[in-house]
Amino acid sequence: MLQIGLTGGIGAGKSTVARRLAELGATVVDSDRIAREVVEPGTDGLKEIVAAFGTEVLAEDGSLNRPALAAKVFGDDGNRAKLNSIVHPRVRDRAVELTSKAPADGIVVQDIPLLVENGMAPAFHLVVVVDADVELRVQRLTSSRGMDEKDVRARIAAQASAEQRREAADVWLDNSATQDDVRAAVDDLWHNRLLPFERHVREATYPDRGGPKIVDYDPEWPRDARRLIARLKLAAGDKALRVDHIGSTAVPGLAAKDVIDLQLTVRSLDDADKLADALSGAGFPVLPDFTRDTPKATDPDPEHWRKRTHASADPGRWANLHLRAAGSPGWRYALLFPAWLRADDEARAEYEAVKREAASRFADIPSYGVAKDPWFAQADARAEAWAKQEGWLPPN
């Protein structure tokens, strides 16, 4: 099943998005609701909280007095950590239980207010962040919930910043306008990204990527790469020695196809094959026909250029994943080429011109790739000369 993380700051309107996703067919797991359930009267969770913070955190009817507990926790890192150690494991276990009941072809949305703060983003196929202007959020919370403005602003300040949320967000939903607007955005996300993404993950397939369209450098590419790298590291575990952003989108200022190329370093291709199912489940199914790189003059033996290739199943983010053995010539070259282009302005401009010209002549990616071969034939030696002159070595 497809796992979606949904988050957003207090007052941003995350609940509106969660409700619409549920109406469309998602299984929504609300961590706030679960957090209330696991500390209801008679639960072990409430007993532990009382043992840790005293009977003054209980209301007259024996339920949790949330304002009293908040007064003990807010601004006290030690007490907050103690509370989290009681509540979070119970919330996690209950969320797993609810998720396991979803259909195999389902889309599970985990509504988690502190998803970013708790570093949970890599565990999901996609993270959706709901945002709104801070002043609008303050106005919503003071008028609709009757909260004190000073308290609202303190809560907003204590949560993740907008920049931290953008770092985690695959999808950014601005909920500053009307509910109709955000519902329309959710509908578009559901039908055009989440449903096809789920199908591709389930079938271990990937979307049609179209032709070799060259676009100007996008400063969001490195951020996209960081999110994917974090997911891949989690999926691959200790079989991944490292994961690097490679290819043209790893070169600042270079126009390129809107494709994030990543290299996952393994000890051997046997390890790469053992990762196939885990990577496919994480949204990167195998590309079975791409098992070798084109040999370079430094090592013309084709056997030394073997690899494994996967592609993203996400229709909203084209990404290729190359698995190569540490120390192999293909592994080394994948790291050398962008390092050279980042350092050599003339080479970078040349390569961009070659890419744009080839893309203008060919509508399919294989022909586009062949058209660049003559430039690569002379560029390889230049990259190697630069590496020797600069003493460049691939990272450990």
Coordinates of C-alpha atoms in Angstrom, one line a residue:
M1 CA 0.0 0.0 0.0
L2 CA 1.0 3.6 -0.5
Q3 CA 2.1 5.4 2.7
I4 CA 1.5 9.1 2.8
G5 CA 2.6 11.4 5.7
L6 CA 0.4 14.4 6.2
T7 CA 1.5 17.3 8.4
G8 CA 1.3 21.0 8.9
G9 CA 1.5 23.7 11.5
I10 CA -1.2 24.4 14.0
G11 CA -4.1 26.3 12.3
A12 CA -2.9 25.5 8.8
G13 CA -6.0 23.4 8.0
K14 CA -4.5 19.9 8.0
S15 CA -7.8 18.5 9.2
T16 CA -9.6 19.8 6.1
V17 CA -7.2 18.0 3.9
A18 CA -7.4 14.8 5.9
R19 CA -11.2 14.8 5.7
R20 CA -11.1 15.2 1.9
L21 CA -8.6 12.4 1.5
A22 CA -10.8 10.2 3.5
E23 CA -13.8 11.1 1.4
L24 CA -11.8 10.2 -1.7
G25 CA -11.0 6.7 -0.3
A26 CA -7.8 7.0 1.8
T27 CA -7.4 5.2 5.1
V28 CA -6.6 8.1 7.4
V29 CA -4.8 7.4 10.6
D30 CA -5.1 10.4 12.9
S31 CA -2.2 10.4 15.4
D32 CA -3.9 13.2 17.5
R33 CA -7.0 11.0 17.9
I34 CA -4.8 8.0 18.8
A35 CA -2.8 10.1 21.2
R36 CA -6.1 10.9 23.0
E37 CA -7.2 7.3 23.0
V38 CA -4.0 5.9 24.5
V39 CA -4.4 8.2 27.6
E40 CA -8.1 7.7 28.3
P41 CA -9.2 6.8 31.8
G42 CA -8.2 3.2 32.6
T43 CA -5.3 3.0 30.1
D44 CA -1.8 2.1 31.0
G45 CA -0.8 5.3 29.2
L46 CA -2.7 7.5 31.7
K47 CA -1.3 5.5 34.6
E48 CA 2.2 6.2 33.5
I49 CA 1.6 9.9 33.0
V50 CA 0.2 10.2 36.5
A51 CA 3.2 8.3 37.9
A52 CA 5.6 10.6 36.1
F53 CA 3.8 14.0 36.6
G54 CA 1.6 13.5 39.7
T55 CA -2.2 13.4 40.3
E56 CA -2.5 17.1 39.6
V57 CA -2.6 16.3 35.9
L58 CA -5.9 14.6 36.4
A59 CA -9.3 16.2 36.1
E60 CA -12.1 15.6 38.7
D61 CA -13.6 12.9 36.6
G62 CA -10.3 11.0 36.4
S63 CA -9.5 12.0 32.8
L64 CA -6.3 13.7 31.7
N65 CA -6.3 17.5 32.5
R66 CA -4.5 18.5 29.4
P67 CA -4.0 22.2 30.3
A68 CA -2.4 21.1 33.6
L69 CA -0.1 18.6 31.8
A70 CA 0.8 21.2 29.2
A71 CA 1.8 23.6 31.9
K72 CA 4.3 21.0 33.1
V73 CA 5.6 20.1 29.7
F74 CA 5.7 23.4 27.7
G75 CA 9.1 24.9 27.8
D76 CA 10.6 22.0 29.7
D77 CA 12.6 19.8 27.4
G78 CA 13.1 17.1 30.0
N79 CA 9.4 16.8 30.8
R80 CA 8.5 16.9 27.2
A81 CA 10.9 14.0 26.4
K82 CA 9.4 12.1 29.4
L83 CA 5.9 12.6 28.1
N84 CA 6.9 11.6 24.5
S85 CA 8.5 8.4 25.8
I86 CA 5.2 7.4 27.3
V87 CA 2.8 8.5 24.5
H88 CA 4.8 8.1 21.2
P89 CA 5.4 4.3 21.4
R90 CA 1.7 3.7 22.1
V91 CA 0.7 6.0 19.3
R92 CA 3.1 4.2 16.9
D93 CA 1.9 0.7 17.8
R94 CA -1.8 1.7 17.4
A95 CA -1.0 3.4 14.1
V96 CA 0.7 0.2 12.9
E97 CA -2.4 -1.8 13.9
L98 CA -4.8 0.5 12.1
T99 CA -2.5 0.6 9.0
S100 CA -2.4 -3.2 8.8
K101 CA -6.2 -3.3 8.4
A102 CA -6.1 -1.2 5.2
P103 CA -6.5 -3.0 1.9
A104 CA -3.4 -4.1 0.0
D105 CA -4.2 -1.6 -2.8
G106 CA -5.0 1.1 -0.4
I107 CA -3.6 4.6 0.3
V108 CA -2.8 5.1 3.9
V109 CA -2.5 8.7 5.1
Q110 CA -0.9 9.2 8.5
D111 CA -1.9 12.6 9.9
I112 CA 1.0 13.5 12.2
P113 CA 1.4 17.1 13.5
L114 CA 5.0 16.6 14.5
L115 CA 6.1 14.5 11.6
V116 CA 8.9 16.9 10.6
E117 CA 9.9 17.6 14.2
N118 CA 10.3 13.9 14.9
G119 CA 12.3 13.2 11.7
M120 CA 9.7 10.8 10.3
A121 CA 9.5 11.9 6.7
P122 CA 11.8 9.2 5.2
A123 CA 9.3 6.5 6.3
F124 CA 6.7 7.6 3.8
H125 CA 6.4 7.3 0.0
L126 CA 5.3 11.0 0.0
V127 CA 5.0 13.8 2.5
V128 CA 2.2 16.3 2.1
V129 CA 2.6 19.6 4.0
V130 CA -0.4 21.9 4.5
D131 CA 0.5 25.5 5.1
A132 CA -1.1 28.9 5.5
D133 CA 0.0 32.4 6.3
V134 CA 1.0 32.8 10.0
E135 CA -1.4 35.7 10.6
L136 CA -4.2 33.8 9.0
R137 CA -3.5 30.8 11.3
V138 CA -3.5 33.1 14.3
Q139 CA -6.8 34.5 13.3
R140 CA -8.3 31.1 12.7
L141 CA -7.2 29.8 16.1
T142 CA -8.2 32.8 18.1
S143 CA -11.7 33.1 16.5
S144 CA -12.7 29.5 15.9
R145 CA -11.1 27.9 18.9
G146 CA -11.1 30.8 21.3
M147 CA -7.3 30.4 21.9
D148 CA -5.3 33.2 23.4
E149 CA -3.2 35.0 20.8
K150 CA 0.0 34.9 22.8
D151 CA -0.4 31.1 23.3
V152 CA -1.1 30.6 19.6
R153 CA 2.1 32.5 18.6
A154 CA 4.1 30.6 21.2
R155 CA 2.9 27.2 19.8
I156 CA 3.6 28.2 16.2
A157 CA 7.1 29.3 17.2
A158 CA 7.7 26.0 19.0
Q159 CA 6.9 24.0 15.9
A160 CA 9.0 23.3 12.8
S161 CA 9.7 26.4 10.7
A162 CA 8.3 26.8 7.1
E163 CA 11.8 26.1 5.8
Q164 CA 12.1 22.8 7.8
R165 CA 8.7 21.7 6.5
R166 CA 9.7 22.6 2.9
E167 CA 12.7 20.4 3.3
A168 CA 10.4 17.4 4.1
A169 CA 7.6 18.3 1.7
D170 CA 7.1 16.4 -1.6
V171 CA 3.7 18.2 -1.9
W172 CA 3.1 21.7 -0.5
L173 CA -0.6 22.6 -0.2
D174 CA -1.3 26.3 0.5
N175 CA -4.5 26.5 2.5
S176 CA -4.6 30.3 2.7
A177 CA -7.6 30.7 0.4
T178 CA -11.0 29.0 0.5
Q179 CA -11.9 25.5 1.4
D180 CA -13.1 24.9 -2.1
D181 CA -9.6 25.8 -3.4
V182 CA -7.7 23.4 -1.1
R183 CA -10.3 20.6 -1.8
A184 CA -9.7 21.1 -5.5
A185 CA -5.9 20.8 -4.9
V186 CA -6.4 17.6 -2.9
D187 CA -8.6 16.2 -5.6
D188 CA -6.0 16.9 -8.2
L189 CA -3.3 15.3 -6.0
W190 CA -5.4 12.2 -5.4
H191 CA -6.3 11.5 -9.0
N192 CA -3.2 12.6 -10.8
R193 CA -0.5 11.5 -8.4
L194 CA -1.5 9.3 -5.5
L195 CA -3.7 6.8 -7.3
P196 CA -1.2 6.2 -10.2
F197 CA 1.7 6.2 -7.7
E198 CA -0.1 3.4 -5.6
R199 CA -0.7 1.4 -8.8
H200 CA 2.9 1.6 -9.9
V201 CA 4.2 0.6 -6.5
R202 CA 1.8 -2.3 -6.3
E203 CA 2.6 -3.5 -9.9
A204 CA 6.4 -2.6 -9.7
T205 CA 6.1 -0.4 -12.7
Y206 CA 6.9 3.2 -13.4
P207 CA 5.1 6.0 -15.3
D208 CA 5.9 7.0 -18.9
R209 CA 8.6 9.7 -18.7
G210 CA 8.1 11.4 -22.1
G211 CA 10.9 12.8 -24.2
P212 CA 14.2 14.6 -23.4
K213 CA 12.9 18.0 -22.6
I214 CA 15.6 20.3 -21.3
V215 CA 14.7 22.9 -18.6
D216 CA 16.6 25.6 -16.8
Y217 CA 18.4 24.6 -13.6
D218 CA 15.9 24.3 -10.7
P219 CA 17.2 25.2 -7.2
E220 CA 14.7 22.7 -5.8
W221 CA 16.5 19.7 -7.4
P222 CA 19.0 19.3 -4.5
R223 CA 16.2 19.4 -2.0
D224 CA 14.3 16.8 -4.0
A225 CA 17.4 14.6 -4.0
R226 CA 17.9 14.9 -0.3
R227 CA 14.4 13.6 0.4
L228 CA 14.8 10.7 -2.0
I229 CA 18.2 9.8 -0.5
A230 CA 16.8 9.7 3.0
R231 CA 14.1 7.3 1.9
L232 CA 16.5 5.1 0.0
K233 CA 18.9 4.9 2.9
L234 CA 16.1 3.8 5.2
A235 CA 14.9 1.2 2.7
A236 CA 18.4 -0.2 1.9
G237 CA 19.7 -0.3 5.4
D238 CA 23.3 -1.4 5.9
K239 CA 23.5 -2.7 2.3
A240 CA 23.8 0.9 1.2
L241 CA 27.3 2.2 1.7
R242 CA 26.2 5.6 0.6
V243 CA 23.7 7.3 -1.7
D244 CA 24.7 10.3 -3.8
H245 CA 23.0 12.8 -6.1
I246 CA 24.7 12.5 -9.5
G247 CA 24.0 13.5 -13.0
S248 CA 23.1 16.9 -14.5
T249 CA 20.7 18.0 -11.8
A250 CA 23.6 17.7 -9.3
V251 CA 25.4 20.5 -11.1
P252 CA 24.3 24.0 -10.0
G253 CA 23.4 26.2 -12.9
L254 CA 23.3 23.4 -15.5
A255 CA 20.1 23.1 -17.6
A256 CA 18.9 19.5 -17.7
K257 CA 16.1 17.0 -18.0
D258 CA 13.9 17.3 -14.9
V259 CA 15.3 14.0 -13.6
I260 CA 17.0 13.3 -10.3
D261 CA 19.8 10.7 -10.8
L262 CA 21.0 9.0 -7.7
Q263 CA 23.7 6.4 -7.1
L264 CA 23.4 3.8 -4.4
T265 CA 26.8 2.4 -3.5
V266 CA 26.9 -1.3 -2.6
R267 CA 29.6 -3.8 -1.8
S268 CA 28.7 -6.0 -4.8
L269 CA 25.9 -6.5 -7.3
D270 CA 24.8 -9.5 -5.3
D271 CA 23.9 -7.0 -2.6
A272 CA 22.2 -4.8 -5.2
D273 CA 20.0 -7.8 -6.3
K274 CA 19.1 -8.5 -2.6
L275 CA 17.8 -4.9 -2.4
A276 CA 15.4 -5.2 -5.3
D277 CA 12.3 -6.0 -3.4
A278 CA 13.0 -3.4 -0.6
L279 CA 13.6 -0.6 -3.2
S280 CA 10.6 -1.6 -5.2
G281 CA 8.4 -1.4 -2.1
A282 CA 9.9 2.0 -1.3
G283 CA 8.7 3.3 -4.7
F284 CA 11.7 2.4 -6.9
P285 CA 11.0 -0.7 -9.1
V286 CA 13.7 -2.4 -11.2
L287 CA 14.5 -1.3 -14.7
P288 CA 15.6 -4.7 -16.0
D289 CA 17.1 -3.7 -19.3
F290 CA 19.6 -1.2 -17.9
T291 CA 22.4 -3.4 -16.5
R292 CA 25.5 -1.8 -18.0
D293 CA 27.1 1.6 -18.5
T294 CA 28.9 2.4 -21.7
P295 CA 32.6 1.6 -21.1
K296 CA 35.1 4.5 -21.2
A297 CA 38.7 4.5 -22.4
T298 CA 40.1 4.2 -18.9
D299 CA 38.6 0.7 -18.7
P300 CA 37.2 -0.8 -21.9
D301 CA 36.1 -4.1 -20.4
P302 CA 32.3 -4.1 -20.5
E303 CA 32.1 -6.6 -17.6
H304 CA 33.5 -4.0 -15.3
W305 CA 30.7 -1.6 -16.1
R306 CA 27.8 -3.7 -14.8
K307 CA 25.2 -2.1 -12.6
R308 CA 21.5 -2.3 -11.6
T309 CA 19.0 0.4 -12.3
H310 CA 15.7 1.3 -10.7
A311 CA 13.2 4.2 -11.5
S312 CA 10.8 6.1 -9.4
A313 CA 7.2 5.0 -9.5
D314 CA 6.0 8.5 -8.5
P315 CA 4.4 10.3 -11.5
G316 CA 5.2 13.6 -9.8
R317 CA 9.0 13.1 -9.6
W318 CA 11.1 11.5 -12.3
A319 CA 14.1 9.9 -10.6
N320 CA 16.6 7.2 -11.6
L321 CA 18.5 5.1 -9.2
H322 CA 21.8 3.4 -10.3
L323 CA 23.3 0.7 -8.0
R324 CA 27.0 0.2 -8.6
A325 CA 29.7 -1.6 -6.7
A326 CA 32.1 0.6 -4.7
G327 CA 35.3 1.1 -6.6
S328 CA 33.9 0.0 -10.0
P329 CA 34.7 2.3 -13.0
G330 CA 31.1 3.2 -13.5
W331 CA 30.7 4.1 -9.8
R332 CA 33.8 6.3 -10.0
Y333 CA 32.8 8.0 -13.2
A334 CA 29.3 8.8 -11.9
L335 CA 30.9 10.8 -9.1
L336 CA 33.7 12.3 -11.2
F337 CA 31.6 13.7 -14.0
P338 CA 29.4 16.1 -12.0
A339 CA 32.4 17.1 -9.9
W340 CA 34.3 18.1 -13.0
L341 CA 31.3 20.0 -14.4
R342 CA 30.9 21.9 -11.2
A343 CA 34.5 23.0 -11.3
D344 CA 34.8 23.8 -15.1
D345 CA 32.6 26.6 -16.4
E346 CA 33.6 26.1 -20.0
A347 CA 32.8 22.3 -19.9
R348 CA 29.5 23.0 -18.2
A349 CA 28.4 25.5 -20.9
E350 CA 29.6 23.1 -23.7
Y351 CA 27.6 20.2 -22.2
E352 CA 24.4 22.3 -21.9
A353 CA 24.7 23.4 -25.5
V354 CA 25.1 19.7 -26.6
K355 CA 22.1 18.7 -24.5
R356 CA 19.8 21.4 -25.8
E357 CA 20.8 20.7 -29.4
A358 CA 20.3 16.9 -29.1
A359 CA 16.9 17.4 -27.4
S360 CA 15.8 19.7 -30.2
R361 CA 16.5 17.0 -32.8
F362 CA 15.3 13.8 -31.1
A363 CA 12.0 13.1 -29.4
D364 CA 13.1 9.8 -27.7
I365 CA 15.6 9.4 -24.9
P366 CA 17.7 6.6 -26.4
S367 CA 18.4 8.7 -29.6
Y368 CA 19.0 11.7 -27.5
G369 CA 21.6 9.8 -25.5
V370 CA 23.4 8.5 -28.7
A371 CA 23.5 12.0 -30.0
K372 CA 25.6 13.1 -27.0
D373 CA 28.2 10.3 -27.4
P374 CA 30.6 12.2 -29.6
W375 CA 30.9 15.0 -27.0
F376 CA 31.4 12.4 -24.3
A377 CA 34.1 10.7 -26.3
Q378 CA 36.4 13.7 -25.9
A379 CA 35.0 14.9 -22.6
D380 CA 36.0 11.7 -20.7
A381 CA 39.7 12.4 -21.2
R382 CA 39.3 16.0 -20.1
A383 CA 37.5 14.9 -16.9
E384 CA 40.2 12.5 -16.2
A385 CA 42.9 15.1 -16.8
W386 CA 41.1 17.5 -14.4
A387 CA 40.9 14.7 -11.8
K388 CA 44.6 14.1 -12.0
Q389 CA 45.5 17.8 -11.9
E390 CA 43.3 18.5 -8.9
G391 CA 44.0 15.3 -7.1
W392 CA 40.3 14.4 -7.1
L393 CA 39.3 11.2 -5.5
P394 CA 35.8 9.7 -5.1
P395 CA 34.4 10.0 -1.5
N396 CA 34.8 7.1 0.8

